[in-house]
Coordinates of C-alpha atoms and ligand atoms in Angstrom, one line a residue:
X125 CA 121.9 106.3 66.7
X126 CA 118.2 106.4 66.3
X127 CA 116.9 109.9 65.4
X128 CA 113.3 109.4 66.5
X129 CA 113.2 110.5 70.1
X130 CA 111.9 108.5 73.0
X131 CA 109.1 110.4 74.6
X132 CA 109.1 111.1 78.4
X133 CA 106.2 112.3 80.5
X134 CA 107.1 113.9 83.8
X135 CA 104.5 113.6 86.5
X136 CA 105.3 116.2 89.1
X137 CA 107.7 119.1 88.8
X138 CA 108.6 120.0 92.4
X139 CA 111.9 119.5 94.3
X140 CA 112.8 116.4 92.3
X141 CA 110.8 116.8 89.1
X142 CA 112.2 120.3 88.3
X143 CA 115.8 118.9 88.7
X144 CA 114.9 115.9 86.5
X145 CA 113.7 118.3 83.8
X146 CA 116.8 120.5 84.1
X147 CA 119.2 117.6 83.8
X148 CA 117.3 116.2 80.9
X149 CA 117.6 119.5 79.1
X150 CA 121.2 120.4 79.9
X151 CA 122.6 116.9 79.4
X152 CA 120.4 116.1 76.4
X153 CA 123.3 115.3 74.0
X154 CA 125.1 113.0 76.5
X155 CA 121.9 111.2 77.4
X156 CA 121.1 110.6 73.8
X157 CA 124.6 109.2 73.2
X158 CA 124.4 106.9 76.2
X159 CA 121.0 105.7 75.3
X160 CA 121.3 105.5 71.6
X161 CA 118.4 107.8 70.9
X162 CA 117.4 111.3 71.9
X163 CA 114.9 111.7 74.8
X164 CA 112.2 114.3 74.5
X165 CA 110.2 115.8 77.4
X166 CA 106.7 115.4 75.9
X167 CA 104.6 116.7 78.8
X168 CA 104.8 117.8 82.5
X169 CA 101.9 117.2 84.8
X170 CA 101.5 119.5 87.8
X171 CA 98.8 120.7 90.2
X172 CA 99.3 124.5 89.8
X173 CA 99.7 125.3 86.1
X174 CA 100.3 129.0 86.7
X175 CA 103.5 128.6 88.7
X176 CA 106.6 129.8 86.8
X177 CA 108.8 126.8 86.0
X178 CA 112.2 127.9 84.8
X179 CA 113.6 126.1 81.8
X180 CA 110.3 124.3 81.0
X181 CA 108.3 125.2 77.8
X182 CA 104.9 126.3 79.2
X183 CA 103.2 124.5 76.3
X184 CA 104.3 121.2 78.0
X185 CA 102.6 121.9 81.3
X186 CA 99.2 120.2 82.0
X187 CA 97.1 119.5 85.0
X188 CA 95.6 116.4 83.3
X189 CA 98.1 113.8 84.3
X190 CA 95.7 111.0 83.3
X191 CA 95.4 112.3 79.7
X192 CA 99.2 112.6 79.5
X193 CA 99.8 108.9 80.5
X194 CA 97.0 107.8 78.2
X195 CA 98.4 109.5 75.1
X196 CA 99.8 106.2 73.7
X197 CA 103.0 107.7 72.3
X198 CA 104.8 108.0 75.7
X199 CA 107.7 105.6 76.1
X200 CA 108.6 106.4 79.8
X201 CA 106.6 108.0 82.6
X202 CA 108.6 109.5 85.4
X203 CA 106.4 109.7 88.5
X204 CA 107.6 112.2 91.1
X205 CA 104.3 113.4 92.5
X206 CA 104.5 111.2 95.6
X207 CA 101.8 109.7 97.8
X208 CA 99.5 106.8 97.1
X209 CA 96.8 108.3 94.8
X210 CA 96.7 109.4 92.1
X211 CA 100.3 108.1 91.7
X212 CA 99.3 104.4 91.8
X213 CA 96.5 104.8 89.2
X214 CA 98.7 106.9 87.0
X215 CA 101.5 104.4 87.1
X216 CA 99.2 101.4 86.3
X217 CA 97.5 103.4 83.6
X218 CA 100.9 104.3 82.1
X219 CA 101.8 100.5 81.9
X220 CA 98.4 99.8 80.2
X221 CA 99.2 102.5 77.6
X222 CA 102.6 101.3 76.6
X223 CA 105.0 103.2 78.9
X224 CA 107.6 102.0 81.3
X225 CA 107.8 103.8 84.7
X226 CA 110.5 105.4 86.8
X227 CA 109.4 106.4 90.2
X228 CA 110.8 107.9 93.4
X229 CA 107.8 107.1 95.4
X230 CA 108.9 105.1 98.5
X231 CA 105.5 105.5 100.2
X232 CA 103.6 103.8 97.3
X233 CA 106.2 101.1 96.7
X234 CA 106.2 100.2 100.4
X235 CA 102.4 100.3 100.7
X236 CA 101.5 98.5 97.4
X237 CA 104.6 97.6 95.4
X238 CA 103.0 94.3 94.5
X239 CA 100.2 96.0 92.5
X240 CA 102.8 98.0 90.5
X241 CA 105.0 95.0 89.9
X242 CA 102.1 92.9 88.7
X243 CA 100.9 95.7 86.3
X244 CA 104.4 96.1 84.9
X245 CA 104.7 92.4 84.3
X246 CA 101.2 92.0 82.8
X247 CA 102.0 94.7 80.2
X248 CA 105.7 93.8 79.7
X249 CA 107.0 97.1 81.0
X250 CA 109.8 98.2 83.3
X251 CA 109.4 99.6 86.8
X252 CA 112.5 101.2 88.2
X253 CA 112.8 103.1 91.5
X254 CA 116.4 103.7 92.5
X255 CA 115.5 107.2 93.9
X256 CA 112.9 105.7 96.3
X257 CA 115.6 104.7 98.8
X258 CA 118.5 106.8 99.9
X259 CA 118.4 109.4 97.1
X260 CA 121.5 109.5 95.0
X261 CA 123.0 106.4 96.5
X262 CA 123.1 103.4 94.2
X263 CA 121.4 100.7 96.3
X264 CA 118.4 99.2 94.6
X265 CA 120.3 98.2 91.5
X266 CA 123.3 96.7 93.5
X267 CA 120.8 94.7 95.5
X268 CA 118.6 93.7 92.5
X269 CA 121.4 93.1 90.1
X270 CA 125.0 93.1 91.4
X271 CA 124.2 91.0 94.4
X272 CA 121.6 88.8 92.6
X273 CA 124.0 85.9 92.7
X274 CA 124.8 86.2 96.4
X275 CA 122.7 85.7 99.6
X276 CA 122.1 88.9 101.5
X277 CA 121.6 88.3 105.3
X278 CA 121.4 91.8 106.7
X279 CA 120.8 95.4 105.6
X280 CA 121.6 98.0 108.3
X281 CA 121.2 101.6 107.3
X282 CA 120.8 105.3 108.0
X283 CA 118.1 106.1 105.4
X284 CA 116.7 109.3 106.7
X285 CA 118.8 112.5 106.5
X286 CA 116.6 114.7 108.7
X287 CA 116.8 112.4 111.6
X288 CA 120.5 111.8 111.2
X289 CA 121.0 115.5 111.2
X290 CA 119.0 115.8 114.4
X291 CA 120.9 113.0 116.2
X292 CA 124.2 114.2 114.9
X293 CA 123.5 117.7 116.3
X294 CA 122.4 116.2 119.7
X295 CA 125.6 114.2 119.8
X296 CA 128.0 116.9 118.8
X297 CA 126.5 119.8 120.8
X298 CA 124.8 118.1 123.7
X299 CA 121.4 119.8 122.8
X300 CA 118.1 118.2 123.4
X301 CA 115.8 116.8 120.7
X302 CA 113.6 120.0 120.4
X303 CA 116.5 122.4 119.9
X304 CA 118.1 120.0 117.3
X305 CA 114.8 119.8 115.5
X306 CA 114.5 123.6 115.4
X307 CA 117.9 123.8 113.9
X308 CA 117.1 121.2 111.3
X309 CA 113.9 123.1 110.4
X310 CA 115.7 126.4 110.2
X311 CA 118.3 124.9 107.8
X312 CA 115.7 123.3 105.6
X313 CA 116.5 119.7 106.6
X314 CA 113.2 119.2 108.3
X315 CA 109.8 119.9 106.9
X316 CA 107.2 122.1 108.6
X317 CA 105.4 118.9 109.6
X318 CA 108.4 116.6 110.5
X319 CA 106.2 113.6 111.5
X320 CA 107.1 111.3 108.6
X321 CA 110.7 111.7 109.4
X322 CA 110.9 111.9 113.2
X323 CA 108.4 109.2 113.8
X324 CA 110.2 106.9 111.4
X325 CA 107.5 106.4 108.8
X326 CA 109.9 107.5 105.9
X327 CA 112.6 105.1 107.1
X328 CA 110.1 102.3 107.6
X329 CA 108.9 102.6 104.0
X330 CA 112.5 102.3 102.8
X331 CA 113.1 99.4 105.1
X332 CA 110.1 97.6 103.6
X333 CA 111.5 98.2 100.1
X334 CA 115.0 97.1 101.0
X335 CA 114.0 94.0 102.9
X336 CA 111.7 92.9 100.0
X337 CA 114.5 93.2 97.5
X338 CA 117.3 91.9 99.7
X339 CA 115.5 88.8 100.7
X340 CA 113.4 88.1 97.6
X341 CA 110.2 88.3 99.5
X342 CA 107.2 90.7 100.0
X343 CA 107.6 93.1 102.9
X344 CA 105.0 95.8 103.3
X345 CA 105.1 99.0 105.4
X346 CA 102.8 97.4 107.9
X347 CA 105.3 94.6 108.4
X348 CA 108.0 97.0 109.6
X349 CA 108.3 97.6 113.4
X350 CA 108.7 101.4 113.9
X351 CA 109.8 103.7 116.6
X352 CA 110.8 107.3 116.0
X353 CA 113.4 109.4 117.7
X354 CA 111.2 111.9 119.7
X355 CA 112.0 110.1 123.0
X356 CA 115.8 110.2 122.6
X357 CA 117.2 112.6 125.2
X358 CA 120.5 114.4 125.8
X359 CA 121.0 111.9 128.7
X360 CA 120.7 109.0 126.3
X361 CA 123.4 110.6 124.1
X362 CA 125.7 111.1 127.1
X363 CA 125.1 107.5 128.2
X364 CA 125.9 106.3 124.7
X365 CA 129.1 108.3 124.7
X366 CA 130.1 106.7 128.1
X367 CA 129.7 103.3 126.4
X368 CA 131.9 104.3 123.4
X369 CA 128.7 104.6 121.3
X370 CA 126.5 107.1 119.5
X371 CA 122.8 107.0 118.7
X372 CA 121.4 106.6 115.2
X373 CA 118.0 106.0 113.8
X374 CA 118.5 102.7 112.0
X375 CA 116.6 100.7 109.5
X376 CA 117.5 97.0 110.1
X377 CA 116.4 94.2 107.8
X378 CA 117.6 90.7 108.8
X379 CA 117.2 87.1 107.7
X380 CA 116.7 84.9 110.7
X381 CA 119.5 82.6 111.6
X382 CA 117.6 79.5 110.4
X383 CA 116.8 81.3 107.2
X384 CA 113.1 80.7 107.5
X385 CA 111.9 84.2 108.2
X386 CA 112.9 87.8 108.0
X387 CA 112.5 90.9 110.2
X388 CA 112.4 94.6 109.3
X389 CA 112.5 97.4 111.9
X390 CA 113.2 101.1 112.4
X391 CA 114.2 102.5 115.8
X392 CA 116.9 104.5 117.5
X393 CA 119.8 102.4 118.5
X394 CA 123.2 102.8 120.1
X395 CA 126.1 101.7 117.8
X396 CA 129.8 101.6 118.7
X397 CA 131.8 104.6 117.5
X398 CA 134.1 102.1 115.7
X399 CA 131.2 101.1 113.4
X400 CA 131.3 102.7 109.9
X401 CA 127.7 104.0 110.4
X402 CA 128.7 106.0 113.5
X403 CA 130.8 108.3 111.3
X404 CA 127.8 109.2 109.1
X405 CA 127.3 112.9 109.9
X406 CA 124.7 115.6 109.2
X407 CA 122.0 114.7 106.7
X408 CA 124.0 112.0 104.9
X409 CA 122.7 108.4 104.4
X410 CA 124.6 105.2 104.5
X411 CA 123.6 101.6 104.2
X412 CA 125.6 98.6 105.3
X413 CA 124.9 95.3 103.5
X414 CA 126.1 91.9 104.7
X415 CA 126.1 89.2 102.1
X416 CA 127.3 85.6 102.4
X417 CA 129.9 85.7 99.7
X418 CA 130.6 89.4 99.3
X419 CA 131.0 90.1 103.0
X420 CA 130.4 93.6 104.2
X421 CA 129.6 96.4 101.8
X422 CA 128.8 100.1 102.6
X423 CA 126.9 102.5 100.4
X424 CA 127.2 106.2 101.4
X425 CA 126.1 109.6 100.1
X426 CA 123.4 112.2 100.0
X427 CA 120.1 110.6 100.6
X428 CA 117.7 113.4 99.5
X429 CA 117.5 116.7 97.8
X430 CA 116.4 117.6 94.3
X431 CA 119.6 117.2 92.5
X432 CA 120.9 114.0 94.2
X433 CA 117.5 112.3 93.8
X434 CA 117.2 113.4 90.2
X435 CA 120.6 111.8 89.5
X436 CA 119.1 108.4 90.6
X437 CA 116.0 109.1 88.5
X438 CA 118.1 109.9 85.4
X439 CA 120.1 106.7 85.9
X440 CA 116.9 104.8 85.8
X441 CA 115.7 106.7 82.8
X442 CA 118.8 105.8 80.8
X443 CA 118.4 102.1 81.8
X444 CA 114.7 102.0 80.9
X445 CA 115.3 103.7 77.6
X446 CA 118.1 101.3 76.7
X447 CA 115.8 98.4 77.6
X448 CA 113.1 99.9 75.4
X449 CA 115.5 100.2 72.4
X450 CA 116.6 96.6 73.0
X451 CA 112.9 95.6 73.2
X452 CA 113.7 94.0 76.5
X453 CA 112.8 94.6 80.1
X454 CA 115.0 94.8 83.2
X455 CA 114.4 92.7 86.4
X456 CA 110.9 92.5 87.7
X457 CA 109.7 91.6 91.1
X458 CA 111.7 88.8 92.8
X459 CA 109.6 87.5 95.7
X460 CA 110.0 83.8 95.2
X461 CA 111.2 82.9 98.7
X462 CA 107.9 84.1 100.3
X463 CA 109.5 84.2 103.7
X464 CA 107.2 85.3 106.5
X465 CA 108.0 88.5 108.4
X466 CA 108.5 87.8 112.1
X467 CA 107.1 90.1 114.8
X468 CA 109.4 92.4 116.8
X469 CA 109.2 90.1 119.8
X470 CA 111.3 87.6 117.9
X471 CA 114.2 90.0 117.2
X472 CA 117.3 89.2 119.2
X473 CA 119.6 92.1 120.2
X474 CA 121.2 93.9 123.1
X475 CA 119.6 96.6 125.3
X476 CA 120.6 99.6 127.2
X477 CA 118.1 100.3 130.0
X478 CA 118.1 103.3 132.3
X479 CA 116.1 103.0 135.5
X480 CA 115.4 105.5 138.3
X481 CA 115.5 103.5 141.5
X482 CA 115.5 104.0 145.3
X483 CA 119.0 104.3 146.6
X484 CA 118.8 101.6 149.3
X485 CA 120.3 98.2 150.0
X486 CA 118.8 95.2 148.0
X487 CA 117.6 97.2 145.0
X488 CA 120.4 95.9 142.8
X489 CA 119.6 92.3 143.7
X490 CA 115.9 92.8 143.1
X491 CA 116.5 94.3 139.6
X492 CA 119.0 91.6 138.7
X493 CA 116.5 88.9 139.8
X494 CA 113.8 90.3 137.4
X495 CA 116.3 90.2 134.5
X496 CA 117.3 86.6 135.4
X497 CA 113.6 85.5 135.7
X498 CA 113.0 86.7 132.2
X499 CA 116.1 85.0 130.7
X500 CA 117.8 88.3 130.0
X501 CA 121.4 88.2 131.0
X502 CA 123.1 91.4 132.2
X503 CA 126.4 92.4 130.6
X504 CA 127.2 95.6 132.6
X505 CA 125.4 97.5 135.4
X506 CA 126.3 101.0 136.5
X507 CA 124.7 102.8 139.5
X508 CA 124.8 106.4 140.5
X509 CA 123.2 107.6 143.8
X510 CA 122.2 110.9 145.2
X511 CA 119.8 112.0 148.1
X512 CA 118.0 108.6 148.4
X513 CA 117.4 108.2 144.7
X514 CA 119.7 106.5 142.2
X515 CA 119.9 105.8 138.5
X516 CA 120.8 102.4 137.3
X517 CA 122.1 101.7 133.8
X518 CA 121.9 98.1 132.7
X519 CA 123.4 96.8 129.4
X520 CA 122.2 93.3 128.5
X521 CA 123.6 90.5 126.4
X522 CA 121.6 89.5 123.4
X523 CA 118.0 88.5 124.2
X524 CA 114.7 88.4 122.3
X525 CA 112.7 91.6 122.3
X526 CA 109.7 89.9 123.9
X527 CA 111.9 88.8 126.8
X528 CA 113.1 92.4 127.3
X529 CA 109.5 93.7 127.2
X530 CA 108.5 91.3 129.8
X531 CA 111.5 92.3 131.9
X532 CA 110.6 96.0 131.7
X533 CA 107.0 95.3 132.5
X534 CA 108.0 93.5 135.7
X535 CA 110.6 96.2 136.6
X536 CA 107.9 98.8 136.5
X537 CA 105.9 96.9 139.1
X538 CA 108.8 96.9 141.7
X539 CA 108.2 99.5 144.5
X540 CA 111.9 100.4 144.4
X541 CA 111.8 101.2 140.7
X542 CA 110.6 104.8 140.4
X543 CA 110.6 104.8 136.6
X544 CA 112.1 103.4 133.4
X545 CA 113.9 106.5 132.0
X546 CA 114.9 104.9 128.7
X547 CA 115.2 101.7 126.8
X548 CA 117.5 101.6 123.7
X549 CA 118.7 98.7 121.6
X550 CA 122.4 98.3 121.0
X551 CA 123.3 97.3 117.5
X552 CA 126.3 96.9 115.2
X553 CA 128.6 94.8 117.4
Ligands
NAP881 N1 112.6 115.7 97.9 C1 113.5 114.7 98.1 O1 114.6 115.0 98.5 C2 113.1 113.3 97.7 C3 114.1 112.3 97.9 C4 113.8 111.0 97.5 C5 112.5 110.7 97.0 N2 111.6 111.7 96.9 C6 110.3 111.3 96.4 O2 110.1 112.0 95.2 C7 108.7 112.3 95.0 C8 108.5 113.8 94.8 O3 109.0 114.5 95.9 P1 109.2 116.1 95.8 O4 110.0 116.4 97.0 O5 109.7 116.5 94.5 O6 107.7 116.6 96.0 P2 107.2 118.1 95.7 O7 108.3 119.1 95.7 O8 106.0 118.3 96.7 O9 106.6 118.0 94.2 C9 105.4 117.3 93.9 C10 105.0 117.6 92.5 O10 103.9 116.9 92.1 C11 102.9 117.8 91.6 N3 101.6 117.2 91.9 C12 101.1 117.0 93.2 N4 99.8 116.4 93.0 C13 99.6 116.3 91.7 C14 98.6 115.8 90.9 N5 97.5 115.3 91.5 N6 98.7 115.8 89.6 C15 99.8 116.3 89.0 N7 100.8 116.8 89.7 C16 100.7 116.8 91.0 C17 103.1 119.1 92.3 O11 102.6 120.1 91.5 P3 102.8 121.7 91.9 O12 104.2 122.0 91.5 O13 101.9 122.4 91.0 O14 102.5 121.8 93.3 C18 104.7 119.1 92.3 O15 105.2 119.6 91.1 C19 108.0 111.7 96.3 O16 107.6 110.4 96.1 C20 109.1 111.7 97.3 O17 109.0 110.8 98.3 C21 111.9 113.0 97.2

């Protein structure tokens, strides 16, 4: 074993970084044996230097992250600061100064992964980011390496623990969205500002990363259609139950049937209780991958939290250090297919639509005609009436999203339709 240590700079020492530092220290001997050389924490960049950081030599702490990555003797930079800047500049500067990079930064990879990949390639360094999607769950490496000989057609996943906790609570206890969010906040599953989670931004960033890797093309955050879960009601949950379904916030990346384009989207969807993703409870994550030769694969586990995320970061650290010793690099960007990302209107799926209508003769026929005129075929239709008003629940066969949007627009114009209470896609069948 080499005795000269590989030097690691840690950028960020918060929820994830502090766990990375702890595991690097407590498992130092095992890590050295697995890598073939000891790894030494050479510096830790933070924002607030006076904060007490247990187990970390105060002499290693710095607020000058730029100087740390420019030192020239750093082998690996671990970026767990988050956000776009200064993370992006720090990562590209690290590559320029001889380091490979391990990052957990989904926002940056989804926004501008191409710049990072290009800088890594230009300087002959590694860029690893297993922790950026679904925390501890090995997913990036299986897609990038284990399935590199197969053709992935679909990735369907629960990739945000906060929203899964909220939906699971709504499903199991019948509570509304606000009460479930309050409970998630009280238990530490939701942040004080939950926007990134509940509006689907976090899941959309992960969908962009997964689609890019799965389909060997470039997919950016802006390419991902996104709807959060704030509009999901207790009534939607009850309706899903009646259909033998539950509601999940899904990230769905698909290759078109003709193979000429891809789609990536995040939105709440009903899935059958028999689908493996329906049984993913609380804040767990799971990703279902469909590949041509492999068939269906499911990856399941804790998708966030300091220690699970640090596990993924440490796995990358070992891989990058091994590459460094072998004077090699791991896989870089694979975007050779350059498939276009189609708009949401081209996505074909099923829909559950709940309408408030007047309870009088002819309404059903009127509604059915609007669906037919837009080429959306009805699978089931259920009506409940009371005091001159009625609710109508329509479940369609598969239709393009654009056709469904046109249908809903036309339904809203009917005098007998008082309102469109909810529209939800039905997936996983
Ligand atoms: N938390 C999770 O469960 C999880 C899961 C998967 C991926 N991730 C990703 O991991 C990354 C880190 O997340 P986190 O939850 O650990 O964040 P966090 O707890 O907010 O920690 C961020 C760290 O970065 C430091 N920092 C912020 N701005 C800095 C700057 N300009 N220069 C130097 N240091 C700076 C902070 O310093 P101070 O300590 O002085 O404030 C803090 O130590 C993010 O990209 C996130 O998306 C997190």
